[in-house]
Amino acid sequence: MVSHLFFYQLTLIALVWLCVMLQWVWPSDSAACPTPLAPPPPRPKRHRAPKLFAGLTTKPPCDACEHATDPHPQAPSAPPPRIALTRGRRRHVDTSMHFCPNPDCTYRGWVGWGNLRANGHPSGGPWRQLLCVVCRCYFLETLGTLLHGKRASVDLIVRVIACLAEGLGIRGTARVFEVDPNTVLQWLVEAAEQLRAFSQYFLHDVRVRQVQLDELFALLSAVKEGEVSAAEAIERLERSPQWVWVAMDPESKLLLAIDVGNRTLAMAQRVVHQVAQVLAPDCAPLFLTDGFREYLTALLTHYGHWVQLPRRQDKGPSPKPRWMPLPGLLYAQVVKTVRRRRLVRVSHRVVFGSLEAVQQVLAACGWQINTAFVERLNLDLRQHVAAIGRRVATLCKGEDGVRHQLSLFQTYHNFCLPHASLHQPLPQPLPTKGTGSAKHWRPSTPAMAAGLTDHVWSLREVLLYRVPPWP
Ligand SMILES: [Zn+2]
């Protein structure tokens, strides 16, 4: 009995001691925090220090640079003397927009050098004949344009091209004008070639402060008459989705480059290469793109230089030179996070240059970092280029076909279409003939805003323009 009592007491003491020891050794949360229901303080966000770009050890190769032929052939250094009319009657036909095409003539390619005379309309045709008085070579005023040697009327050809530029498909255009679709296609191909030369002639040494780059998903199909079956085309489509790449100046709305291809580094480089060709050599604008990472390498290829880094230690070999972005290069990305086809977050990332410098460029226009202008252009593209509009069955949907239509769109957008946000105030209000209020504004195209031309071009004017061989 005694032993039992003693045993119980011993056990009680041991338990009490254990409890005390536990309390002391194991400090409970409830003892430390008097208010256990209060939420824990938010953890301070880890600020990742912006990683400085370390540079590349090799210069990224660019296909377009390697295979480049000079896009702007230089004129011979010594121009021939200008020819002034000294005798005979006054000439009424303006030949100042023309040049002699004869490769053996010293006056070849010199526009408005006074060596040309109008020679009337041979056999009553619509076009005038011109004569170079130096080499006695006769040629038509349409030589080198789409309209040269065409039997169809000029009005018809111009309207067909205008319809294509406004976004009607090739078959639709063919039905409207009762022409064979293949004829329309042929005219488009020829017009595209001419317009490419036209764009190249006018778009050079452009100075811009910003460039926005974007890719637009385009559903192209390789379906041509009987060539590939629809099933085969769909299979191909799945393998190689196509993208329309656009580079534009958001201030003047000038389209600097437009191309079609896959979403790859090679293609990004090709587009940046085209932009670099159009811009003045010393012009390094602020580039704004989406989060596609290959732009970084592409921009670096054309806007980079070798930098010899300083030695960090006294001994050992000096560090290898690094390919770094040019000091003036600014580049920011607009990164969009899409979940279940819904935009959930937009964030900005400054890749080259400082945020202050980027904001300073944008502040001149009162803008934030954005790619809104080039995205807005995507809508125009869908409306004006039938081949990339959705669910459109049109001829000429292959890659080359789209490229032709894009050349047409580029020139039409830059030179012919006045843009609502660019209109310029008239020095004096122009009274209208009717009872309407006076005109205060004059329309302006992107090319006018960029200072490349002084008037709104009509498509007819563009198609009749003989592009000289050098600027
Ligand atoms: Zn000549």
mmCIF file with all atom_site columns, N, CA, C and O in Angstrom, residues 71-72 195-206 247 254-258 274-280 410-411 414-415 446-447 450 452 471:
data_model
loop_
_atom_site.group_PDB
_atom_site.id
_atom_site.type_symbol
_atom_site.label_atom_id
_atom_site.label_alt_id
_atom_site.label_comp_id
_atom_site.label_asym_id
_atom_site.label_entity_id
_atom_site.label_seq_id
_atom_site.pdbx_PDB_ins_code
_atom_site.Cartn_x
_atom_site.Cartn_y
_atom_site.Cartn_z
_atom_site.occupancy
_atom_site.B_iso_or_equiv
_atom_site.pdbx_formal_charge
_atom_site.auth_seq_id
_atom_site.auth_comp_id
_atom_site.auth_asym_id
_atom_site.auth_atom_id
_atom_site.pdbx_PDB_model_num
ATOM 1   N N  . PRO A 1 71  ? 22.133 48.367 -101.241 1.00 0.00 ? 71  PRO A N  1
ATOM 2   C CA . PRO A 1 71  ? 20.784 48.677 -101.710 1.00 0.00 ? 71  PRO A CA 1
ATOM 3   C C  . PRO A 1 71  ? 20.707 50.033 -102.396 1.00 0.00 ? 71  PRO A C  1
ATOM 4   O O  . PRO A 1 71  ? 19.795 50.288 -103.159 1.00 0.00 ? 71  PRO A O  1
ATOM 5   N N  . HIS A 1 72  ? 21.629 50.887 -102.109 1.00 0.00 ? 72  HIS A N  1
ATOM 6   C CA . HIS A 1 72  ? 21.596 52.210 -102.738 1.00 0.00 ? 72  HIS A CA 1
ATOM 7   C C  . HIS A 1 72  ? 22.897 52.409 -103.518 1.00 0.00 ? 72  HIS A C  1
ATOM 8   O O  . HIS A 1 72  ? 23.860 52.968 -103.002 1.00 0.00 ? 72  HIS A O  1
ATOM 9   N N  . LEU A 1 195 ? 6.999  48.736 -106.607 1.00 0.00 ? 195 LEU A N  1
ATOM 10  C CA . LEU A 1 195 ? 6.773  49.466 -105.361 1.00 0.00 ? 195 LEU A CA 1
ATOM 11  C C  . LEU A 1 195 ? 7.897  49.223 -104.356 1.00 0.00 ? 195 LEU A C  1
ATOM 12  O O  . LEU A 1 195 ? 8.217  50.086 -103.556 1.00 0.00 ? 195 LEU A O  1
ATOM 13  N N  . ARG A 1 196 ? 8.484  48.027 -104.433 1.00 0.00 ? 196 ARG A N  1
ATOM 14  C CA . ARG A 1 196 ? 9.621  47.753 -103.557 1.00 0.00 ? 196 ARG A CA 1
ATOM 15  C C  . ARG A 1 196 ? 10.768 48.716 -103.892 1.00 0.00 ? 196 ARG A C  1
ATOM 16  O O  . ARG A 1 196 ? 11.380 49.305 -103.014 1.00 0.00 ? 196 ARG A O  1
ATOM 17  N N  . ALA A 1 197 ? 11.014 48.874 -105.201 1.00 0.00 ? 197 ALA A N  1
ATOM 18  C CA . ALA A 1 197 ? 12.057 49.804 -105.632 1.00 0.00 ? 197 ALA A CA 1
ATOM 19  C C  . ALA A 1 197 ? 11.681 51.228 -105.226 1.00 0.00 ? 197 ALA A C  1
ATOM 20  O O  . ALA A 1 197 ? 12.532 52.002 -104.767 1.00 0.00 ? 197 ALA A O  1
ATOM 21  N N  . PHE A 1 198 ? 10.416 51.557 -105.353 1.00 0.00 ? 198 PHE A N  1
ATOM 22  C CA . PHE A 1 198 ? 9.916  52.883 -104.993 1.00 0.00 ? 198 PHE A CA 1
ATOM 23  C C  . PHE A 1 198 ? 10.176 53.163 -103.510 1.00 0.00 ? 198 PHE A C  1
ATOM 24  O O  . PHE A 1 198 ? 10.709 54.210 -103.134 1.00 0.00 ? 198 PHE A O  1
ATOM 25  N N  . SER A 1 199 ? 9.812  52.183 -102.662 1.00 0.00 ? 199 SER A N  1
ATOM 26  C CA . SER A 1 199 ? 10.020 52.336 -101.217 1.00 0.00 ? 199 SER A CA 1
ATOM 27  C C  . SER A 1 199 ? 11.491 52.502 -100.899 1.00 0.00 ? 199 SER A C  1
ATOM 28  O O  . SER A 1 199 ? 11.883 53.340 -100.098 1.00 0.00 ? 199 SER A O  1
ATOM 29  N N  . GLN A 1 200 ? 12.307 51.664 -101.567 1.00 0.00 ? 200 GLN A N  1
ATOM 30  C CA . GLN A 1 200 ? 13.740 51.702 -101.290 1.00 0.00 ? 200 GLN A CA 1
ATOM 31  C C  . GLN A 1 200 ? 14.332 53.054 -101.694 1.00 0.00 ? 200 GLN A C  1
ATOM 32  O O  . GLN A 1 200 ? 15.226 53.566 -101.035 1.00 0.00 ? 200 GLN A O  1
ATOM 33  N N  . TYR A 1 201 ? 13.788 53.607 -102.777 1.00 0.00 ? 201 TYR A N  1
ATOM 34  C CA . TYR A 1 201 ? 14.296 54.890 -103.263 1.00 0.00 ? 201 TYR A CA 1
ATOM 35  C C  . TYR A 1 201 ? 13.988 56.020 -102.282 1.00 0.00 ? 201 TYR A C  1
ATOM 36  O O  . TYR A 1 201 ? 14.815 56.888 -102.039 1.00 0.00 ? 201 TYR A O  1
ATOM 37  N N  . PHE A 1 202 ? 12.806 55.978 -101.698 1.00 0.00 ? 202 PHE A N  1
ATOM 38  C CA . PHE A 1 202 ? 12.416 57.079 -100.802 1.00 0.00 ? 202 PHE A CA 1
ATOM 39  C C  . PHE A 1 202 ? 12.813 56.839 -99.351  1.00 0.00 ? 202 PHE A C  1
ATOM 40  O O  . PHE A 1 202 ? 13.102 57.780 -98.629  1.00 0.00 ? 202 PHE A O  1
ATOM 41  N N  . LEU A 1 203 ? 12.770 55.568 -98.917  1.00 0.00 ? 203 LEU A N  1
ATOM 42  C CA . LEU A 1 203 ? 13.045 55.287 -97.512  1.00 0.00 ? 203 LEU A CA 1
ATOM 43  C C  . LEU A 1 203 ? 14.537 55.035 -97.317  1.00 0.00 ? 203 LEU A C  1
ATOM 44  O O  . LEU A 1 203 ? 15.010 53.914 -97.456  1.00 0.00 ? 203 LEU A O  1
ATOM 45  N N  . HIS A 1 204 ? 15.260 56.065 -97.029  1.00 0.00 ? 204 HIS A N  1
ATOM 46  C CA . HIS A 1 204 ? 16.660 55.879 -96.646  1.00 0.00 ? 204 HIS A CA 1
ATOM 47  C C  . HIS A 1 204 ? 17.062 57.076 -95.805  1.00 0.00 ? 204 HIS A C  1
ATOM 48  O O  . HIS A 1 204 ? 16.486 58.162 -95.922  1.00 0.00 ? 204 HIS A O  1
ATOM 49  N N  . ASP A 1 205 ? 18.030 56.870 -94.944  1.00 0.00 ? 205 ASP A N  1
ATOM 50  C CA . ASP A 1 205 ? 18.492 57.919 -94.039  1.00 0.00 ? 205 ASP A CA 1
ATOM 51  C C  . ASP A 1 205 ? 17.328 58.571 -93.281  1.00 0.00 ? 205 ASP A C  1
ATOM 52  O O  . ASP A 1 205 ? 17.298 59.780 -93.085  1.00 0.00 ? 205 ASP A O  1
ATOM 53  N N  . VAL A 1 206 ? 16.380 57.744 -92.894  1.00 0.00 ? 206 VAL A N  1
ATOM 54  C CA . VAL A 1 206 ? 15.240 58.238 -92.119  1.00 0.00 ? 206 VAL A CA 1
ATOM 55  C C  . VAL A 1 206 ? 15.695 58.438 -90.675  1.00 0.00 ? 206 VAL A C  1
ATOM 56  O O  . VAL A 1 206 ? 16.458 57.633 -90.144  1.00 0.00 ? 206 VAL A O  1
ATOM 57  N N  . ALA A 1 247 ? 7.739  46.742 -88.611  1.00 0.00 ? 247 ALA A N  1
ATOM 58  C CA . ALA A 1 247 ? 8.498  47.736 -87.850  1.00 0.00 ? 247 ALA A CA 1
ATOM 59  C C  . ALA A 1 247 ? 7.986  49.104 -88.258  1.00 0.00 ? 247 ALA A C  1
ATOM 60  O O  . ALA A 1 247 ? 7.907  49.399 -89.449  1.00 0.00 ? 247 ALA A O  1
ATOM 61  N N  . LEU A 1 254 ? 5.177  55.862 -89.982  1.00 0.00 ? 254 LEU A N  1
ATOM 62  C CA . LEU A 1 254 ? 5.868  55.357 -91.164  1.00 0.00 ? 254 LEU A CA 1
ATOM 63  C C  . LEU A 1 254 ? 6.209  53.884 -90.973  1.00 0.00 ? 254 LEU A C  1
ATOM 64  O O  . LEU A 1 254 ? 6.782  53.498 -89.963  1.00 0.00 ? 254 LEU A O  1
ATOM 65  N N  . LEU A 1 255 ? 5.861  53.083 -91.984  1.00 0.00 ? 255 LEU A N  1
ATOM 66  C CA . LEU A 1 255 ? 6.188  51.656 -91.963  1.00 0.00 ? 255 LEU A CA 1
ATOM 67  C C  . LEU A 1 255 ? 7.612  51.497 -92.473  1.00 0.00 ? 255 LEU A C  1
ATOM 68  O O  . LEU A 1 255 ? 7.885  51.731 -93.636  1.00 0.00 ? 255 LEU A O  1
ATOM 69  N N  . LEU A 1 256 ? 8.513  51.111 -91.594  1.00 0.00 ? 256 LEU A N  1
ATOM 70  C CA . LEU A 1 256 ? 9.916  51.025 -91.984  1.00 0.00 ? 256 LEU A CA 1
ATOM 71  C C  . LEU A 1 256 ? 10.216 49.704 -92.674  1.00 0.00 ? 256 LEU A C  1
ATOM 72  O O  . LEU A 1 256 ? 10.992 49.648 -93.617  1.00 0.00 ? 256 LEU A O  1
ATOM 73  N N  . ALA A 1 257 ? 9.633  48.638 -92.164  1.00 0.00 ? 257 ALA A N  1
ATOM 74  C CA . ALA A 1 257 ? 9.888  47.322 -92.756  1.00 0.00 ? 257 ALA A CA 1
ATOM 75  C C  . ALA A 1 257 ? 8.666  46.455 -92.525  1.00 0.00 ? 257 ALA A C  1
ATOM 76  O O  . ALA A 1 257 ? 7.977  46.587 -91.514  1.00 0.00 ? 257 ALA A O  1
ATOM 77  N N  . ILE A 1 258 ? 8.444  45.567 -93.478  1.00 0.00 ? 258 ILE A N  1
ATOM 78  C CA . ILE A 1 258 ? 7.334  44.624 -93.325  1.00 0.00 ? 258 ILE A CA 1
ATOM 79  C C  . ILE A 1 258 ? 7.735  43.360 -94.068  1.00 0.00 ? 258 ILE A C  1
ATOM 80  O O  . ILE A 1 258 ? 8.248  43.418 -95.169  1.00 0.00 ? 258 ILE A O  1
ATOM 81  N N  . GLN A 1 274 ? 16.570 45.175 -92.072  1.00 0.00 ? 274 GLN A N  1
ATOM 82  C CA . GLN A 1 274 ? 15.826 46.077 -92.957  1.00 0.00 ? 274 GLN A CA 1
ATOM 83  C C  . GLN A 1 274 ? 15.626 47.446 -92.311  1.00 0.00 ? 274 GLN A C  1
ATOM 84  O O  . GLN A 1 274 ? 15.733 48.470 -92.977  1.00 0.00 ? 274 GLN A O  1
ATOM 85  N N  . VAL A 1 275 ? 15.340 47.438 -91.015  1.00 0.00 ? 275 VAL A N  1
ATOM 86  C CA . VAL A 1 275 ? 15.154 48.712 -90.304  1.00 0.00 ? 275 VAL A CA 1
ATOM 87  C C  . VAL A 1 275 ? 16.459 49.496 -90.315  1.00 0.00 ? 275 VAL A C  1
ATOM 88  O O  . VAL A 1 275 ? 16.479 50.701 -90.599  1.00 0.00 ? 275 VAL A O  1
ATOM 89  N N  . ALA A 1 276 ? 17.568 48.797 -90.057  1.00 0.00 ? 276 ALA A N  1
ATOM 90  C CA . ALA A 1 276 ? 18.863 49.471 -90.018  1.00 0.00 ? 276 ALA A CA 1
ATOM 91  C C  . ALA A 1 276 ? 19.224 50.061 -91.382  1.00 0.00 ? 276 ALA A C  1
ATOM 92  O O  . ALA A 1 276 ? 19.869 51.099 -91.475  1.00 0.00 ? 276 ALA A O  1
ATOM 93  N N  . GLN A 1 277 ? 18.771 49.389 -92.474  1.00 0.00 ? 277 GLN A N  1
ATOM 94  C CA . GLN A 1 277 ? 19.033 49.898 -93.821  1.00 0.00 ? 277 GLN A CA 1
ATOM 95  C C  . GLN A 1 277 ? 18.279 51.197 -94.074  1.00 0.00 ? 277 GLN A C  1
ATOM 96  O O  . GLN A 1 277 ? 18.761 52.068 -94.775  1.00 0.00 ? 277 GLN A O  1
ATOM 97  N N  . VAL A 1 278 ? 17.083 51.281 -93.519  1.00 0.00 ? 278 VAL A N  1
ATOM 98  C CA . VAL A 1 278 ? 16.221 52.433 -93.787  1.00 0.00 ? 278 VAL A CA 1
ATOM 99  C C  . VAL A 1 278 ? 16.662 53.637 -92.955  1.00 0.00 ? 278 VAL A C  1
ATOM 100 O O  . VAL A 1 278 ? 16.647 54.768 -93.416  1.00 0.00 ? 278 VAL A O  1
ATOM 101 N N  . LEU A 1 279 ? 17.103 53.386 -91.723  1.00 0.00 ? 279 LEU A N  1
ATOM 102 C CA . LEU A 1 279 ? 17.467 54.483 -90.830  1.00 0.00 ? 279 LEU A CA 1
ATOM 103 C C  . LEU A 1 279 ? 18.832 55.053 -91.205  1.00 0.00 ? 279 LEU A C  1
ATOM 104 O O  . LEU A 1 279 ? 19.652 54.373 -91.821  1.00 0.00 ? 279 LEU A O  1
ATOM 105 N N  . ALA A 1 280 ? 19.044 56.291 -90.822  1.00 0.00 ? 280 ALA A N  1
ATOM 106 C CA . ALA A 1 280 ? 20.343 56.919 -91.033  1.00 0.00 ? 280 ALA A CA 1
ATOM 107 C C  . ALA A 1 280 ? 21.389 56.146 -90.235  1.00 0.00 ? 280 ALA A C  1
ATOM 108 O O  . ALA A 1 280 ? 21.090 55.611 -89.160  1.00 0.00 ? 280 ALA A O  1
ATOM 109 N N  . GLN A 1 410 ? 2.641  48.471 -97.872  1.00 0.00 ? 410 GLN A N  1
ATOM 110 C CA . GLN A 1 410 ? 3.623  49.382 -97.290  1.00 0.00 ? 410 GLN A CA 1
ATOM 111 C C  . GLN A 1 410 ? 3.627  50.727 -98.025  1.00 0.00 ? 410 GLN A C  1
ATOM 112 O O  . GLN A 1 410 ? 3.541  51.783 -97.405  1.00 0.00 ? 410 GLN A O  1
ATOM 113 N N  . THR A 1 411 ? 3.710  50.664 -99.351  1.00 0.00 ? 411 THR A N  1
ATOM 114 C CA . THR A 1 411 ? 3.742  51.911 -100.114 1.00 0.00 ? 411 THR A CA 1
ATOM 115 C C  . THR A 1 411 ? 2.417  52.656 -100.020 1.00 0.00 ? 411 THR A C  1
ATOM 116 O O  . THR A 1 411 ? 2.384  53.868 -99.846  1.00 0.00 ? 411 THR A O  1
ATOM 117 N N  . ASN A 1 414 ? 2.258  54.255 -96.574  1.00 0.00 ? 414 ASN A N  1
ATOM 118 C CA . ASN A 1 414 ? 3.216  55.334 -96.335  1.00 0.00 ? 414 ASN A CA 1
ATOM 119 C C  . ASN A 1 414 ? 2.965  56.564 -97.194  1.00 0.00 ? 414 ASN A C  1
ATOM 120 O O  . ASN A 1 414 ? 3.169  57.684 -96.745  1.00 0.00 ? 414 ASN A O  1
ATOM 121 N N  . PHE A 1 415 ? 2.557  56.351 -98.457  1.00 0.00 ? 415 PHE A N  1
ATOM 122 C CA . PHE A 1 415 ? 2.533  57.476 -99.394  1.00 0.00 ? 415 PHE A CA 1
ATOM 123 C C  . PHE A 1 415 ? 1.134  57.922 -99.810  1.00 0.00 ? 415 PHE A C  1
ATOM 124 O O  . PHE A 1 415 ? 0.950  59.068 -100.181 1.00 0.00 ? 415 PHE A O  1
ATOM 125 N N  . PRO A 1 446 ? 2.050  59.282 -93.673  1.00 0.00 ? 446 PRO A N  1
ATOM 126 C CA . PRO A 1 446 ? 3.246  59.015 -92.874  1.00 0.00 ? 446 PRO A CA 1
ATOM 127 C C  . PRO A 1 446 ? 4.532  59.515 -93.539  1.00 0.00 ? 446 PRO A C  1
ATOM 128 O O  . PRO A 1 446 ? 5.405  60.068 -92.864  1.00 0.00 ? 446 PRO A O  1
ATOM 129 N N  . ALA A 1 447 ? 4.618  59.360 -94.867  1.00 0.00 ? 447 ALA A N  1
ATOM 130 C CA . ALA A 1 447 ? 5.838  59.803 -95.552  1.00 0.00 ? 447 ALA A CA 1
ATOM 131 C C  . ALA A 1 447 ? 5.991  61.318 -95.444  1.00 0.00 ? 447 ALA A C  1
ATOM 132 O O  . ALA A 1 447 ? 7.112  61.825 -95.331  1.00 0.00 ? 447 ALA A O  1
ATOM 133 N N  . ALA A 1 450 ? 7.184  62.148 -91.973  1.00 0.00 ? 450 ALA A N  1
ATOM 134 C CA . ALA A 1 450 ? 8.598  61.818 -91.784  1.00 0.00 ? 450 ALA A CA 1
ATOM 135 C C  . ALA A 1 450 ? 9.505  62.704 -92.634  1.00 0.00 ? 450 ALA A C  1
ATOM 136 O O  . ALA A 1 450 ? 10.721 62.557 -92.611  1.00 0.00 ? 450 ALA A O  1
ATOM 137 N N  . LEU A 1 452 ? 9.683  62.844 -95.976  1.00 0.00 ? 452 LEU A N  1
ATOM 138 C CA . LEU A 1 452 ? 10.236 62.188 -97.165  1.00 0.00 ? 452 LEU A CA 1
ATOM 139 C C  . LEU A 1 452 ? 9.638  62.739 -98.445  1.00 0.00 ? 452 LEU A C  1
ATOM 140 O O  . LEU A 1 452 ? 10.225 62.644 -99.513  1.00 0.00 ? 452 LEU A O  1
ATOM 141 N N  . PRO A 1 471 ? 19.900 57.247 -105.681 1.00 0.00 ? 471 PRO A N  1
ATOM 142 C CA . PRO A 1 471 ? 19.282 58.428 -105.062 1.00 0.00 ? 471 PRO A CA 1
ATOM 143 C C  . PRO A 1 471 ? 19.995 59.707 -105.483 1.00 0.00 ? 471 PRO A C  1
ATOM 144 O O  . PRO A 1 471 ? 21.180 59.692 -105.709 1.00 0.00 ? 471 PRO A O  1
#
